[in-house]
C-alpha cells in the first residue's frame, strides 16, 4: 500500500523530481538494506509479540456479508491498549538495535530538510520542464 502511494505520488506530481524522487528512493532503499542486514531471526525469538486476537463478527450490509474479526479494535478496551503498548515497545527495541540506525536517521532528516520548489511545470511530449 505504501509503495503504491509513493509510486502514485512520484508519477503524478510535478514537484522537484531531482530531490523528491531521491528522498523516497533513499528511504525505500534504506528500509530494504536494514531488513536485509538485520540479524534478527523472528522465528526463533520467544518475545515476539502475538498478533491481536480475532473475534469473528459477521454482518450483512447492502446484501453483502462482511467478516470483520478485528471490529473489537474500534473500541477502546484494556486488551487493545495493552497489545498496542507492547507492540510499540517491541518495535522500538528492534529498530533501536539496528546497526547504523542513527546515521540513517540523520541522513533522512537532512534529506527532508532540503528545500526546493518550482513555480511552474510544463509537460511537452514526454519531457517535463520545471521553471523556478
PDB file of C-alpha atoms in Angstrom:
ATOM      1  CA  UNK A   1       0.000   0.000   0.000  1.00  0.00           C
ATOM      2  CA  UNK A   2       2.738   2.443   0.988  1.00  0.00           C
ATOM      3  CA  UNK A   3       4.726   1.687  -2.140  1.00  0.00           C
ATOM      4  CA  UNK A   4       1.674   2.219  -4.354  1.00  0.00           C
ATOM      5  CA  UNK A   5       1.027   5.593  -2.684  1.00  0.00           C
ATOM      6  CA  UNK A   6       4.660   6.582  -3.152  1.00  0.00           C
ATOM      7  CA  UNK A   7       4.593   5.465  -6.784  1.00  0.00           C
ATOM      8  CA  UNK A   8       1.391   7.442  -7.424  1.00  0.00           C
ATOM      9  CA  UNK A   9       2.884  10.472  -5.711  1.00  0.00           C
ATOM     10  CA  UNK A  10       6.100  10.254  -7.708  1.00  0.00           C
ATOM     11  CA  UNK A  11       4.424   9.694 -11.061  1.00  0.00           C
ATOM     12  CA  UNK A  12       1.586  12.181 -10.901  1.00  0.00           C
ATOM     13  CA  UNK A  13       3.023  15.153  -9.033  1.00  0.00           C
ATOM     14  CA  UNK A  14       5.336  17.630 -10.616  1.00  0.00           C
ATOM     15  CA  UNK A  15       7.377  18.532  -7.569  1.00  0.00           C
ATOM     16  CA  UNK A  16      11.117  18.578  -7.506  1.00  0.00           C
ATOM     17  CA  UNK A  17      11.920  15.446  -9.425  1.00  0.00           C
ATOM     18  CA  UNK A  18      15.568  15.519  -8.518  1.00  0.00           C
ATOM     19  CA  UNK A  19      15.242  15.907  -4.740  1.00  0.00           C
ATOM     20  CA  UNK A  20      11.763  14.487  -4.256  1.00  0.00           C
ATOM     21  CA  UNK A  21      12.415  11.203  -6.043  1.00  0.00           C
ATOM     22  CA  UNK A  22      15.778  10.839  -4.375  1.00  0.00           C
ATOM     23  CA  UNK A  23      14.216  11.291  -0.927  1.00  0.00           C
ATOM     24  CA  UNK A  24      11.703   8.493  -1.441  1.00  0.00           C
ATOM     25  CA  UNK A  25      14.219   6.295  -3.205  1.00  0.00           C
ATOM     26  CA  UNK A  26      16.673   6.740  -0.335  1.00  0.00           C
ATOM     27  CA  UNK A  27      14.013   5.834   2.229  1.00  0.00           C
ATOM     28  CA  UNK A  28      12.892   2.724   0.336  1.00  0.00           C
ATOM     29  CA  UNK A  29      16.461   1.541  -0.211  1.00  0.00           C
ATOM     30  CA  UNK A  30      17.335   2.221   3.436  1.00  0.00           C
ATOM     31  CA  UNK A  31      14.410   0.167   4.662  1.00  0.00           C
ATOM     32  CA  UNK A  32      15.357  -2.678   2.327  1.00  0.00           C
ATOM     33  CA  UNK A  33      19.007  -2.574   3.451  1.00  0.00           C
ATOM     34  CA  UNK A  34      18.028  -2.557   7.120  1.00  0.00           C
ATOM     35  CA  UNK A  35      15.720  -5.501   6.572  1.00  0.00           C
ATOM     36  CA  UNK A  36      18.352  -7.436   4.618  1.00  0.00           C
ATOM     37  CA  UNK A  37      21.157  -6.714   7.096  1.00  0.00           C
ATOM     38  CA  UNK A  38      19.108  -7.455  10.168  1.00  0.00           C
ATOM     39  CA  UNK A  39      20.489 -10.358  12.136  1.00  0.00           C
ATOM     40  CA  UNK A  40      17.225 -10.772  13.997  1.00  0.00           C
ATOM     41  CA  UNK A  41      15.537 -14.123  13.409  1.00  0.00           C
ATOM     42  CA  UNK A  42      11.862 -13.608  14.231  1.00  0.00           C
ATOM     43  CA  UNK A  43      11.049 -17.311  14.149  1.00  0.00           C
ATOM     44  CA  UNK A  44      13.449 -18.090  16.989  1.00  0.00           C
ATOM     45  CA  UNK A  45      12.550 -15.156  19.243  1.00  0.00           C
ATOM     46  CA  UNK A  46      10.219 -16.067  22.094  1.00  0.00           C
ATOM     47  CA  UNK A  47       9.497 -12.415  22.845  1.00  0.00           C
ATOM     48  CA  UNK A  48       7.806 -11.701  19.518  1.00  0.00           C
ATOM     49  CA  UNK A  49       4.515 -10.009  20.150  1.00  0.00           C
ATOM     50  CA  UNK A  50       1.490 -12.092  19.325  1.00  0.00           C
ATOM     51  CA  UNK A  51      -0.944 -10.841  16.694  1.00  0.00           C
ATOM     52  CA  UNK A  52      -4.155  -9.327  18.029  1.00  0.00           C
ATOM     53  CA  UNK A  53      -6.945 -11.654  18.931  1.00  0.00           C
ATOM     54  CA  UNK A  54      -9.653 -12.341  16.390  1.00  0.00           C
ATOM     55  CA  UNK A  55     -13.296 -12.224  17.386  1.00  0.00           C
ATOM     56  CA  UNK A  56     -15.481 -13.376  14.493  1.00  0.00           C
ATOM     57  CA  UNK A  57     -18.129 -10.777  13.679  1.00  0.00           C
ATOM     58  CA  UNK A  58     -20.336 -11.134  10.626  1.00  0.00           C
ATOM     59  CA  UNK A  59     -22.832  -8.634   9.329  1.00  0.00           C
ATOM     60  CA  UNK A  60     -24.724  -8.073   6.118  1.00  0.00           C
ATOM     61  CA  UNK A  61     -24.505  -4.622   4.536  1.00  0.00           C
ATOM     62  CA  UNK A  62     -26.441  -3.902   1.354  1.00  0.00           C
ATOM     63  CA  UNK A  63     -26.713  -7.614   0.677  1.00  0.00           C
ATOM     64  CA  UNK A  64     -23.002  -8.342   1.133  1.00  0.00           C
ATOM     65  CA  UNK A  65     -21.749 -10.425   4.024  1.00  0.00           C
ATOM     66  CA  UNK A  66     -18.821  -8.794   5.783  1.00  0.00           C
ATOM     67  CA  UNK A  67     -16.469 -10.659   8.117  1.00  0.00           C
ATOM     68  CA  UNK A  68     -14.548  -8.357  10.430  1.00  0.00           C
ATOM     69  CA  UNK A  69     -12.514 -10.237  13.060  1.00  0.00           C
ATOM     70  CA  UNK A  70     -10.872  -7.006  14.226  1.00  0.00           C
ATOM     71  CA  UNK A  71     -14.021  -4.969  14.826  1.00  0.00           C
ATOM     72  CA  UNK A  72     -13.362  -5.165  18.550  1.00  0.00           C
ATOM     73  CA  UNK A  73     -10.329  -2.928  17.984  1.00  0.00           C
ATOM     74  CA  UNK A  74     -12.584   0.002  17.103  1.00  0.00           C
ATOM     75  CA  UNK A  75     -13.486   0.408  20.757  1.00  0.00           C
ATOM     76  CA  UNK A  76     -11.001   1.410  23.423  1.00  0.00           C
ATOM     77  CA  UNK A  77     -10.557  -1.657  25.565  1.00  0.00           C
ATOM     78  CA  UNK A  78      -7.895  -2.614  28.079  1.00  0.00           C
ATOM     79  CA  UNK A  79      -6.757  -5.533  25.937  1.00  0.00           C
ATOM     80  CA  UNK A  80      -6.284  -3.308  22.918  1.00  0.00           C
ATOM     81  CA  UNK A  81      -4.260  -0.706  24.789  1.00  0.00           C
ATOM     82  CA  UNK A  82      -2.009  -3.361  26.333  1.00  0.00           C
ATOM     83  CA  UNK A  83      -1.452  -5.006  22.938  1.00  0.00           C
ATOM     84  CA  UNK A  84      -0.636  -1.669  21.268  1.00  0.00           C
ATOM     85  CA  UNK A  85       1.811  -0.661  24.022  1.00  0.00           C
ATOM     86  CA  UNK A  86       3.631  -3.999  23.920  1.00  0.00           C
ATOM     87  CA  UNK A  87       3.815  -3.887  20.112  1.00  0.00           C
ATOM     88  CA  UNK A  88       5.190  -0.336  20.177  1.00  0.00           C
ATOM     89  CA  UNK A  89       7.762  -1.272  22.819  1.00  0.00           C
ATOM     90  CA  UNK A  90       8.916  -4.293  20.833  1.00  0.00           C
ATOM     91  CA  UNK A  91       9.160  -2.264  17.631  1.00  0.00           C
ATOM     92  CA  UNK A  92      11.243   0.407  19.365  1.00  0.00           C
ATOM     93  CA  UNK A  93      13.571  -2.256  20.775  1.00  0.00           C
ATOM     94  CA  UNK A  94      14.036  -3.998  17.422  1.00  0.00           C
ATOM     95  CA  UNK A  95      14.605  -0.804  15.458  1.00  0.00           C
ATOM     96  CA  UNK A  96      16.825   0.653  18.159  1.00  0.00           C
ATOM     97  CA  UNK A  97      19.161  -2.333  17.963  1.00  0.00           C
ATOM     98  CA  UNK A  98      19.842  -1.925  14.238  1.00  0.00           C
ATOM     99  CA  UNK A  99      23.451  -1.084  13.388  1.00  0.00           C
ATOM    100  CA  UNK A 100      23.752   2.286  11.668  1.00  0.00           C
ATOM    101  CA  UNK A 101      20.277   3.438  12.619  1.00  0.00           C
ATOM    102  CA  UNK A 102      21.472   6.820  13.872  1.00  0.00           C
ATOM    103  CA  UNK A 103      23.339   7.537  10.633  1.00  0.00           C
ATOM    104  CA  UNK A 104      20.209   6.617   8.684  1.00  0.00           C
ATOM    105  CA  UNK A 105      18.069   8.930  10.843  1.00  0.00           C
ATOM    106  CA  UNK A 106      20.499  11.812  10.337  1.00  0.00           C
ATOM    107  CA  UNK A 107      20.687  11.287   6.573  1.00  0.00           C
ATOM    108  CA  UNK A 108      16.901  11.046   6.285  1.00  0.00           C
ATOM    109  CA  UNK A 109      16.404  14.193   8.372  1.00  0.00           C
ATOM    110  CA  UNK A 110      18.919  16.021   6.176  1.00  0.00           C
ATOM    111  CA  UNK A 111      17.093  14.962   3.004  1.00  0.00           C
ATOM    112  CA  UNK A 112      13.697  16.027   4.312  1.00  0.00           C
ATOM    113  CA  UNK A 113      15.007  19.388   5.441  1.00  0.00           C
ATOM    114  CA  UNK A 114      16.212  20.254   1.923  1.00  0.00           C
ATOM    115  CA  UNK A 115      14.085  22.959   0.394  1.00  0.00           C
ATOM    116  CA  UNK A 116      13.437  23.106  -3.299  1.00  0.00           C
ATOM    117  CA  UNK A 117      10.402  24.081  -5.284  1.00  0.00           C
ATOM    118  CA  UNK A 118       9.258  25.044  -8.723  1.00  0.00           C
ATOM    119  CA  UNK A 119       6.588  27.570  -9.548  1.00  0.00           C
ATOM    120  CA  UNK A 120       5.646  26.076 -12.893  1.00  0.00           C
ATOM    121  CA  UNK A 121       5.805  22.738 -14.624  1.00  0.00           C
ATOM    122  CA  UNK A 122       5.114  22.161 -18.292  1.00  0.00           C
ATOM    123  CA  UNK A 123       4.755  18.807 -19.993  1.00  0.00           C
ATOM    124  CA  UNK A 124       5.845  18.832 -23.612  1.00  0.00           C
ATOM    125  CA  UNK A 125       5.526  15.461 -25.256  1.00  0.00           C
ATOM    126  CA  UNK A 126       7.295  13.007 -22.982  1.00  0.00           C
ATOM    127  CA  UNK A 127       9.510  15.663 -21.356  1.00  0.00           C
ATOM    128  CA  UNK A 128       8.773  17.631 -18.198  1.00  0.00           C
ATOM    129  CA  UNK A 129      10.144  21.168 -17.895  1.00  0.00           C
ATOM    130  CA  UNK A 130      10.341  22.764 -14.447  1.00  0.00           C
ATOM    131  CA  UNK A 131      10.717  26.526 -14.035  1.00  0.00           C
ATOM    132  CA  UNK A 132      11.958  28.168 -10.850  1.00  0.00           C
TER     133      UNK A 132
END
